[in-house]
XYZ file of C-alpha atoms in Angstrom:
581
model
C -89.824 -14.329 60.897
C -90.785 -11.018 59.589
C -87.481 -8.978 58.228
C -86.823 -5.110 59.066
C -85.884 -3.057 56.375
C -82.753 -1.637 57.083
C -81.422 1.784 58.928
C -81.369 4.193 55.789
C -77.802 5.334 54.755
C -78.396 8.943 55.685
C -79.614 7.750 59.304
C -75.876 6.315 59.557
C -74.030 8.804 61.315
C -70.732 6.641 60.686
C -71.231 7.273 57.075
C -69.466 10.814 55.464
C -71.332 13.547 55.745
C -71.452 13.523 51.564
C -72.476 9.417 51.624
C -75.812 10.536 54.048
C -76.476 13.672 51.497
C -76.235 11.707 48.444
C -78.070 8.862 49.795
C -80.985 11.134 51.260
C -81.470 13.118 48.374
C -82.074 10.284 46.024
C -84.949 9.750 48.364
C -86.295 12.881 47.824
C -89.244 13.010 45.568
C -89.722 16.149 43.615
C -91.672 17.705 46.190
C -89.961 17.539 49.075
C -86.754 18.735 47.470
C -88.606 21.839 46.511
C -90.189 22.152 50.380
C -86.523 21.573 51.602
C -85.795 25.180 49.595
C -88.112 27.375 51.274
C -88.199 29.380 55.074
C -91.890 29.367 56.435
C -92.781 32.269 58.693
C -94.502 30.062 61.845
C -95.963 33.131 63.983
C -99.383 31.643 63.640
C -99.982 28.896 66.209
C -101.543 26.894 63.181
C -98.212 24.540 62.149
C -100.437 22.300 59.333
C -98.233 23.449 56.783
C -94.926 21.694 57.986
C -96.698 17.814 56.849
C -98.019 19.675 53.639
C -94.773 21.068 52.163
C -92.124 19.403 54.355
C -90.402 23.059 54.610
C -86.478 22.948 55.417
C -86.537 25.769 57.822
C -89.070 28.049 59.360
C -88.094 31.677 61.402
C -90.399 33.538 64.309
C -91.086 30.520 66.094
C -89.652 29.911 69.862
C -89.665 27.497 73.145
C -92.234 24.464 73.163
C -93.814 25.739 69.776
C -90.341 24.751 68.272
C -90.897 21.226 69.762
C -94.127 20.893 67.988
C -92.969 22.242 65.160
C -89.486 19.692 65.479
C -92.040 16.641 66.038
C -93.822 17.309 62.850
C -90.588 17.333 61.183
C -89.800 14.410 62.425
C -93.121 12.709 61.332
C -92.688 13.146 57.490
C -91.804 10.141 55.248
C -88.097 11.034 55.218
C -88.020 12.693 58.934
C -85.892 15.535 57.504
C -84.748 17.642 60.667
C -85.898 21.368 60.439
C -83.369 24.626 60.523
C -84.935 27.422 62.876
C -83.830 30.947 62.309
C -84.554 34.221 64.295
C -83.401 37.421 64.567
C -81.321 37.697 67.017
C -79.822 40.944 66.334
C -78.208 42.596 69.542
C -79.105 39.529 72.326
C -81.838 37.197 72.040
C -84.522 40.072 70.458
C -87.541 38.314 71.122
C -87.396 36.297 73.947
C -88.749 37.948 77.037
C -86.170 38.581 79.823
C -83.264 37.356 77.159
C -80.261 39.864 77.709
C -80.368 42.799 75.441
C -77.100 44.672 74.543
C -76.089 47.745 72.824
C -76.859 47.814 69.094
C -74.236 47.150 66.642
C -73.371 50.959 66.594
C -72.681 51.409 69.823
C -71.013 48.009 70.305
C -68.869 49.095 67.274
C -67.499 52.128 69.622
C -65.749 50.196 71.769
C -63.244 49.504 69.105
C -62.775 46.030 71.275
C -63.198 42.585 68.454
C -62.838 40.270 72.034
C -65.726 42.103 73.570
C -68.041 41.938 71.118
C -67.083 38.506 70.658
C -68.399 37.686 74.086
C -71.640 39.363 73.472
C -71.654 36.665 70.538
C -71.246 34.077 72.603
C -73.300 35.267 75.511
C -76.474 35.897 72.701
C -76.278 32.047 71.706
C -76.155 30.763 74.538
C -79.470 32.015 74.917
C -80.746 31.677 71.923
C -79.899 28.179 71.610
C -81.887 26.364 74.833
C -85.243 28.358 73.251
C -85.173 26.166 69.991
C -82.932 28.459 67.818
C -80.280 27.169 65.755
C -79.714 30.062 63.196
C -79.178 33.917 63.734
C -79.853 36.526 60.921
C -76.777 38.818 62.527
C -74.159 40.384 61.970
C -74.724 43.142 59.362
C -71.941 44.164 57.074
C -73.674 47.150 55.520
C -71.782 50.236 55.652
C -73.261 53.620 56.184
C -73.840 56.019 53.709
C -76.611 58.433 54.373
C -77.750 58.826 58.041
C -81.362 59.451 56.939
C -81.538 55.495 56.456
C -83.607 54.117 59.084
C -81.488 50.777 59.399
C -78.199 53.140 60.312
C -78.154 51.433 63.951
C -77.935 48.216 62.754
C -73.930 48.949 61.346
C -70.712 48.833 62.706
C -70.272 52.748 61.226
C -68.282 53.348 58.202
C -65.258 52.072 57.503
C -65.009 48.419 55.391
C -62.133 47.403 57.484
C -63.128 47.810 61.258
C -66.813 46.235 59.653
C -64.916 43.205 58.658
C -63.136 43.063 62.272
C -66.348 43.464 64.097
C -68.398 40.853 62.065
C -66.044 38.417 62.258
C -65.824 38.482 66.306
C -69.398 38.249 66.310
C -69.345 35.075 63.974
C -67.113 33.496 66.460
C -69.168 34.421 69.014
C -72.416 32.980 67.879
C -71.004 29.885 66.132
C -69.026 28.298 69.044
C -66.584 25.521 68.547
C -68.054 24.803 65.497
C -71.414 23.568 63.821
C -71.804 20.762 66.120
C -71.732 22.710 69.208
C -74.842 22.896 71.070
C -74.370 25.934 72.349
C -73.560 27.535 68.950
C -75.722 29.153 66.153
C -75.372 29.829 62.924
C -74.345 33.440 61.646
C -75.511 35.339 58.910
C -73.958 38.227 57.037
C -75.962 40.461 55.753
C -77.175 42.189 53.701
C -74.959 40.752 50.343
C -74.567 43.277 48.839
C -74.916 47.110 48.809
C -78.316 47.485 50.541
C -77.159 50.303 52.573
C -76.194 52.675 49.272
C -79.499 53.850 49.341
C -81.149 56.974 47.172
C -82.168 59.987 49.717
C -81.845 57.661 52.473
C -84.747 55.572 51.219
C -84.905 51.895 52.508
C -84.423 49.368 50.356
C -84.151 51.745 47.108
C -82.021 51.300 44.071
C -78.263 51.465 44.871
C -76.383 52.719 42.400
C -72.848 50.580 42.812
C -70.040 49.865 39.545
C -68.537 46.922 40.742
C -65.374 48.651 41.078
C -67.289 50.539 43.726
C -68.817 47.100 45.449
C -64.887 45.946 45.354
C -63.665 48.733 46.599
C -66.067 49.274 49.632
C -69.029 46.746 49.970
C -67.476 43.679 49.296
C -64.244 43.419 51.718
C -66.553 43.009 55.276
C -68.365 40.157 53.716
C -65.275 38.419 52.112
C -64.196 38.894 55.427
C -67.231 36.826 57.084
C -66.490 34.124 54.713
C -62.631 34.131 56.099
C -64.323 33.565 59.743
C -66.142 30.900 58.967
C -69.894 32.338 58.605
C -71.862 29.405 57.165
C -74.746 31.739 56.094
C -75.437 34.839 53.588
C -78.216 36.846 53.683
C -79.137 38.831 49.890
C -80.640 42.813 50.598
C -83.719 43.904 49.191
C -82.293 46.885 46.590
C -81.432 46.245 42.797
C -77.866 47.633 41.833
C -78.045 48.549 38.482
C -81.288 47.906 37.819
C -80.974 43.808 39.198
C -82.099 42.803 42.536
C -79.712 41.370 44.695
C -81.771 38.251 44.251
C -81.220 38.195 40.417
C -77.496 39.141 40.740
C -75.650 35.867 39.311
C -72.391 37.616 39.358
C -72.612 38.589 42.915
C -74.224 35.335 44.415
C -72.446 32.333 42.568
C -69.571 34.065 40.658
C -67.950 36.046 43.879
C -69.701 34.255 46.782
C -69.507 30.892 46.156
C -66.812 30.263 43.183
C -64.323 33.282 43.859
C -64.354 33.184 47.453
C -65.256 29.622 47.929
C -68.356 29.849 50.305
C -69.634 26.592 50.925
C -72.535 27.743 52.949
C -76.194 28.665 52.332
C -77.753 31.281 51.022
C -80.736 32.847 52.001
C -82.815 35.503 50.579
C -84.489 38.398 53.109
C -87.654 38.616 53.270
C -90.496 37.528 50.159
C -87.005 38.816 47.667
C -88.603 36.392 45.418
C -92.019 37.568 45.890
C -90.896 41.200 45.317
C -89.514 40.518 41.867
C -93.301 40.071 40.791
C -95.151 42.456 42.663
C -92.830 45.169 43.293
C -89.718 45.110 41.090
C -91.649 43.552 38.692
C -88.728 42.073 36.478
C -90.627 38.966 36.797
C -94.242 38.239 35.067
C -94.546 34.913 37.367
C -93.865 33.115 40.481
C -92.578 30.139 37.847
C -90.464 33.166 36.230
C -89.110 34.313 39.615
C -88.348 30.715 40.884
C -86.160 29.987 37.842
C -84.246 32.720 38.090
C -83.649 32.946 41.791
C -81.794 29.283 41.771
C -79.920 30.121 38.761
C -78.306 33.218 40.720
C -77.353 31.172 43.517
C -79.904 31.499 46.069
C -79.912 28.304 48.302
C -83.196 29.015 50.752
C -86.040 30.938 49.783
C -87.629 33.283 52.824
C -90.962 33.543 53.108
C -92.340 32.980 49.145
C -95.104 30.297 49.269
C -95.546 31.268 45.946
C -92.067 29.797 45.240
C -93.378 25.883 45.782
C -96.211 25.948 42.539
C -93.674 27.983 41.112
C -90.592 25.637 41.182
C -92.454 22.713 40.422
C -94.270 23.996 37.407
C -90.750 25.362 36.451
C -89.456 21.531 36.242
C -92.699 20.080 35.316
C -92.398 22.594 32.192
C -88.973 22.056 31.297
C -87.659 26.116 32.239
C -85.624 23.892 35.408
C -84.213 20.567 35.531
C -84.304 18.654 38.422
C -80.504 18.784 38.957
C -81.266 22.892 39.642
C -83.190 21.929 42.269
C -80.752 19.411 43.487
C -78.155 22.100 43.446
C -79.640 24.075 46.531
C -80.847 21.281 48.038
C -77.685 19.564 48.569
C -76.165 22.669 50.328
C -78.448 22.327 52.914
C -78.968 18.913 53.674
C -75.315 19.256 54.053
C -75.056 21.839 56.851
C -78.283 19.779 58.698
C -76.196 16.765 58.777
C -72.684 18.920 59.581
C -74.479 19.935 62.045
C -75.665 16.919 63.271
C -79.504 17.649 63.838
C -80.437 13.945 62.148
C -79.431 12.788 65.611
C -79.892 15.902 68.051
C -82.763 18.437 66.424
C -81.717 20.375 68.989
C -85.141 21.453 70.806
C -86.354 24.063 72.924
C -84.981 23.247 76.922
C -87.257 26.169 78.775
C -85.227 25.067 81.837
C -82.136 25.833 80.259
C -83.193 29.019 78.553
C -84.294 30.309 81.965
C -81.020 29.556 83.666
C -78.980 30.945 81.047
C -81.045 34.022 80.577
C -80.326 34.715 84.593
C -76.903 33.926 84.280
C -75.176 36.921 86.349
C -72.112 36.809 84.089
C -74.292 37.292 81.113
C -75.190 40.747 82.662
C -71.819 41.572 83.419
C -70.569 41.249 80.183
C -73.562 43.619 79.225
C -72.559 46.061 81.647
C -69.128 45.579 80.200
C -70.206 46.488 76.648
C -72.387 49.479 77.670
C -69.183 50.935 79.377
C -67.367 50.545 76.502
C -69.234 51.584 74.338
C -69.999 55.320 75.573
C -68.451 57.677 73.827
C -67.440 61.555 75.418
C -68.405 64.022 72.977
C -67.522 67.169 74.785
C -65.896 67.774 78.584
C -65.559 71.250 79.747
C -64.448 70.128 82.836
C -67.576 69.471 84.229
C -67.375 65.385 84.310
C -66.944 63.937 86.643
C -69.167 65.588 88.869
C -67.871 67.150 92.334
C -69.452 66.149 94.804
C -68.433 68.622 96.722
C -69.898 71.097 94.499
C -72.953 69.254 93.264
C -75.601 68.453 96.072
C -78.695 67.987 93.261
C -79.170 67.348 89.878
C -82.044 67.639 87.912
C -82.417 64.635 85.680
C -84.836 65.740 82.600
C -86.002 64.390 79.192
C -88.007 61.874 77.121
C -85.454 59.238 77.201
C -84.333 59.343 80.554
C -86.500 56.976 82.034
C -87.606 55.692 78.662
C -86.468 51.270 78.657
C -87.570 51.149 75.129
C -85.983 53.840 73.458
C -82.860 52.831 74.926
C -83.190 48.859 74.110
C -83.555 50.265 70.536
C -84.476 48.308 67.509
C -85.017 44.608 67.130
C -86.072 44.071 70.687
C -89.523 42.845 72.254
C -91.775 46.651 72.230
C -90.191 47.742 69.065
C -91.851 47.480 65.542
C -90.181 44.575 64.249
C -92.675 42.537 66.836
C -96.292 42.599 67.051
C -97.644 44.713 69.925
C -99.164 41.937 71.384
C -95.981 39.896 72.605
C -95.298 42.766 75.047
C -92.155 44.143 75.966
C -88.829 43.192 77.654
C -89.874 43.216 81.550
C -89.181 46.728 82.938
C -86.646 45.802 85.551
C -83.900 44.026 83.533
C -83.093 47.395 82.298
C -81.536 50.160 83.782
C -82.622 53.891 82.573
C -80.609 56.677 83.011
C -82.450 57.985 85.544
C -82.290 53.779 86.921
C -78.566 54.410 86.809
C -77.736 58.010 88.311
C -80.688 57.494 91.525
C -79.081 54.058 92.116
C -74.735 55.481 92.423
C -76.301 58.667 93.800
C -74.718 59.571 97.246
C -77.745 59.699 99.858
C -76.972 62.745 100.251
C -77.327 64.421 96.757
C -81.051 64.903 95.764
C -82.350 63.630 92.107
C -84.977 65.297 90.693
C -86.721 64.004 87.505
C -89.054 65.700 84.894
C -89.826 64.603 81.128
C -90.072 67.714 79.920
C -91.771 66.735 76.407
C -92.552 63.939 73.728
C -90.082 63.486 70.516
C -93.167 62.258 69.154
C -95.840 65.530 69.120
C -95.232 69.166 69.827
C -96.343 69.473 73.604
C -93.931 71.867 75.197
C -96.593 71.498 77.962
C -93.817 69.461 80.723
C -91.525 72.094 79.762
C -91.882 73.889 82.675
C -91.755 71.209 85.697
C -88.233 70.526 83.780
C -87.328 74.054 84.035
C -88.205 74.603 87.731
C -86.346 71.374 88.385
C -83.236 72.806 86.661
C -83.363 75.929 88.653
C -83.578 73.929 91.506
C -80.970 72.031 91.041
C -76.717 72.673 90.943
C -76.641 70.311 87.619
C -79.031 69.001 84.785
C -78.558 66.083 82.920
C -80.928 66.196 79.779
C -81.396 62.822 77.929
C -82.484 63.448 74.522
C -82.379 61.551 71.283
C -84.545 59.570 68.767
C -87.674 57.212 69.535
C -88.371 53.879 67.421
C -91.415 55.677 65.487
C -88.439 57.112 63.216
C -85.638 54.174 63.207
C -85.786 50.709 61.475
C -86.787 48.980 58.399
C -88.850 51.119 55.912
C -88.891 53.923 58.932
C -86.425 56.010 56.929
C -86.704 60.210 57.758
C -85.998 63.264 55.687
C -84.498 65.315 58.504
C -81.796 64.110 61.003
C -82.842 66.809 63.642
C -84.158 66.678 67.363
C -88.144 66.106 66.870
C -90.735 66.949 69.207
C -90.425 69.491 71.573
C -86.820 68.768 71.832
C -84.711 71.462 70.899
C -87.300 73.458 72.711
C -86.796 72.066 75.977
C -82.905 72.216 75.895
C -83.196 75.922 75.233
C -85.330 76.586 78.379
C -82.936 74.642 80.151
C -79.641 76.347 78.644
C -81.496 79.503 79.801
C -81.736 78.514 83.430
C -77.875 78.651 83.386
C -77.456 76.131 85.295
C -74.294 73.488 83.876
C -75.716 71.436 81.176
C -74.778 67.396 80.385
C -76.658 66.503 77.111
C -77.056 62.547 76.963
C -77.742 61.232 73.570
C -80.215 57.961 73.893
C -80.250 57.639 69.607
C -79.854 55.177 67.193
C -77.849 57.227 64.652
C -75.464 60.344 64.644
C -78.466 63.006 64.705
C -78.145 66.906 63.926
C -77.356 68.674 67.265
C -78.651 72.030 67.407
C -76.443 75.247 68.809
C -77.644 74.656 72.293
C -76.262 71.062 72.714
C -73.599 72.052 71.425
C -72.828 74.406 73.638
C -73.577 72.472 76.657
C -70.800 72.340 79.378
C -70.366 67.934 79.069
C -71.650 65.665 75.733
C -71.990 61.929 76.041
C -73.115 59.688 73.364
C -74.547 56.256 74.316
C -76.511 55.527 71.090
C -78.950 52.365 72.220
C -76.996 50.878 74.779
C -78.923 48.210 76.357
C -80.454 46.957 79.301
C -77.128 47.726 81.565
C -76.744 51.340 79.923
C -77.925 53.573 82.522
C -75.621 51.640 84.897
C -72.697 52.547 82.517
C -73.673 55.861 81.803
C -74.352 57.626 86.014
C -70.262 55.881 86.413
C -69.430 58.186 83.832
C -71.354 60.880 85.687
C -69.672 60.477 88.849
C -66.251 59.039 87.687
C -66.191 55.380 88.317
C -65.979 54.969 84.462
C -63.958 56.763 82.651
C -65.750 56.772 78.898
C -63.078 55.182 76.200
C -65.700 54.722 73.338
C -64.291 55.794 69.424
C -66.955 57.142 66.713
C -66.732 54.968 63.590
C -69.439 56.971 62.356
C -69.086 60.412 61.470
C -71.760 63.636 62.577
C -73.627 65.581 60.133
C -73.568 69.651 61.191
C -76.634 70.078 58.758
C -78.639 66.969 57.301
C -78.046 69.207 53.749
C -74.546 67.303 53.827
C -75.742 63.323 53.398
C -74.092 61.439 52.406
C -71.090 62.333 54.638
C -68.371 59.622 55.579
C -64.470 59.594 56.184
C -63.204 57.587 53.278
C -63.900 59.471 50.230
């Protein structure tokens, strides 16, 4: 009778999780260690790649594509399971109709760890059902200079409430642990310094002693490693003249041997790429690929340059094998932790649908929208009497504007191509969405633009002006549009652009009471008229439910509890300002 060869140790799930690793990888040829080290970008529907370098993880790839993607995987000699990563930065970014909620700045205003725990929880359990095992949030980066595009993306500016806030995120996203299906991975991000940028500039040199990285950059991520985060994310700056890729000292001699990490470690975006072409402290791919792994860098994103480059590295005696072994053991580790050699976990469009409807998901959006507005300035005027109020005039570019107040790192913005679309127009609730729908019948809402914030035409200004002196109130929603926020989109001025500041004059001069609403991703220079308006709220980007929150405040069903952790620049001449210096 013909024998079968046996089940392969590492298929044993009875076996220790270090028995299957060691067994697999002496398996491994060469090769397919090296294709086990690198992130493939899988936007492109052509997936030919996966059976030619036997990648261990891939990112921007979602629903049934996943599956195809998963059964290629599984087709390879050793059937090595695949790790898929996203960003999934403030909800499910990407994935239309996912629930969107306030960026990290806002959520950070609430001041509330449980809360934004929930939103943690709420964002994997819709990430998860679409194919997604791995999310590149939180972000530990402190604030510096407000000129930085990526300012949004932060809890503010204080190390310790950063800490606090990543680490109820991390137990958000990863569950009840690595084997939960319901769970993904967490990142932190970016290790370390990438915020202490020159001028604002993204991704520029950051000029950080290490006494200075102890002090202030460091705690939030040792932090994330106290909560259990099982993956790292390196920045795109040099400190010192040494990207963050190249930093041995930070990677292997903090991260992993100080504090113990026993995660992986992934660079952002092409860092290995970037050391040839743009920071140039490498002459060659085989150059860069040697000393990447010896810093400590686990998972290479987005380098195909890095396979030819590895393997001539061994093949030429600048790497031994056991370098390559290194990295590679890390991560078969977590895949088998994890337990994807017996449940890949694969896209369940069914179950992404239902839990993308789920009506407590948007209550606990609502939830962090209201708790997250924060009251600037009250004369008096909020709440709103109704007695004395019969119409308001509700004017400006980002009152009825669902993209501007989504924010970064969500379907529309410029992390995405245009092409995907956006988030569909009635999950979310614009201001205007907000104050028509708690309205009384009996007070009358009128609504006028007014002008752009990106060109100069003051041309609406008028229809906003006769709607003001129309009306007993105006509510002006002003702000910051995603042309000026988000990676690379750095600005040299922190003021009101566009016909802005022009339209909130012609309204002041109306006399009519003025509520300025700020729809922004950052703290932003507010010029003498806002400041002198008779109420202030700040929402930042609050999400799909922050209209809702915001009319409650309006008209008193909400009374707004949000805290700055961020401070406000009177003149953009001061960056960089912050509290603790």
């Amino acid at each position: 009778m013909p024998q079968t060869s046996p089940t392969p140790a590492y298929r044993n799930p009875a076996l220790s999780v270090e028995e299957r690793t060691a067994d697999l990888l002496r398996r491994m040829t060469l090769e397919e260690k090296i294709g086990q080290l690198m992130q493939w970008e899988a936007t492109r529907d052509d997936l030919s790649f996966i059976p030619t370098y036997q990648p261990g993880s891939l990112l921007h790839i979602l629903g049934e594509k996943v599956n195809r993607a998963i059964d290629l995987a599984a087709q390879t000699r050793l059937g090595i399971p695949l790790l898929i990563g996203e960003d999934g930065i403030h909800g499910h970014s990407f994935w239309k109709g996912a629930t969107i909620f306030p960026t990290q700045l806002a959520l950070a205003c609430s001041w509330n760890p449980a809360l934004l725990e929930q939103v943690g929880r709420v964002t994997a359990e819709e990430m998860a059902p679409t194919g997604i095992h791995w999310t590149f949030s939180p972000v530990l980066c402190l604030t510096r200079d407000l000129r930085w595009g990526r300012t949004g993306e932060t809890f503010g500016e204080d190390p310790y409430l950063i800490g606090e806030f990543a680490a109820a995120l991390i137990r958000g996203y990863q569950g009840q642990g690595l084997d939960d299906p319901t769970a993904v991975l967490a990142t932190a991000k970016h290790y370390a310094g990438y915020s202490e940028t020159q001028g604002g500039r993204d991704a520029s040199e950051g000029d950080l002693s290490r006494r200075k990285l102890r002090s202030y950059f460091l705690p939030p991520f040792q932090a994330a490693v106290r909560a259990g985060v099982m993956t790292f994310m390196t920045g795109y700056q040099s400190n010192e003249g040494v990207p963050s890729t190249l930093n041995r000292w930070l990677l292997t001699e903090v991260l992993k041997e100080e504090w113990g990490f026993q995660g992986v470690l992934v660079t952002d975006w092409n860092n290995v790429g970037r050391m040839v072409v743009e920071q140039r402290v490498c002459a060659t791919y085989t150059e860069a690929a040697v000393k990447a792994l010896r810093a400590g860098n686990d998972l290479i994103m987005v380098t195909p340059e890095f396979y030819q480059g590895a393997l001539e590295a061994v093949h030429s005696g600048q790497l031994s094998e056991a370098e390559i072994d290194a990295p590679c053991t890390r991560l078969l580790r977590l895949k088998f932790r994890m337990g994807l050699f017996e449940n890949p976990r694969r896209a369940d469009l069914s179950r992404a649908a239902f839990e993308t409807s789920r009506l407590d998901h948007k209550s606990v959006n609502l939830e962090a929208a209201r708790q997250s507005l924060v009251l600037l300035h009250n004369d008096g005027l909020l709440p709103l009497d109704p007695a004395q109020v019969k119409s308001m005039a509700v004017v400006g570019p980002n009152a009825d504007d669902d993209l501007q107040q989504l924010g970064d790192w969500s379907l529309g913005s410029p992390q995405h191509p245009p092409e995907a679309g956006k988030q569909p127009r009635e999950k979310t609730t614009t201001v205007l969405d907000g104050i028509r729908r708690l309205a009384s019948p009996s007070l009358e809402v009128r609504y006028a633009r007014g002008c752009s914030i990106t060109d100069a035409d003051l041309s609406g200004i008028p229809e906003a002006v006769a709607a003001a002196q129309a009306c007993d109130v105006v509510v002006a929603v002003v702000g910051d549009h995603l042309n000026f926020i988000g990676e690379t989109l750095s600005t040299a001025t922190l003021e009101l652009q566009g016909g802005q500041v022009a339209l909130l004059e012609a309204l002041a001069q109306t006399g009519k009471p003025l509520v300025v609403v700020l729809v922004n991703s950052k703290p932003l220079v507010l010029p003498t008229v806002a400041r002198q308006a008779a109420a202030i709220l700040e929402c930042f980007n609050p999400g799909m439910e922050g209209g809702q929150a915001l009319a409650e405040a309006l008209f008193g069903v909400l009374n707004p509890s949000g805290k700055l952790t961020i401070s406000f620049p009177v003149h953009v001449g001061q960056q960089p300002v912050f509290y603790s210096q």
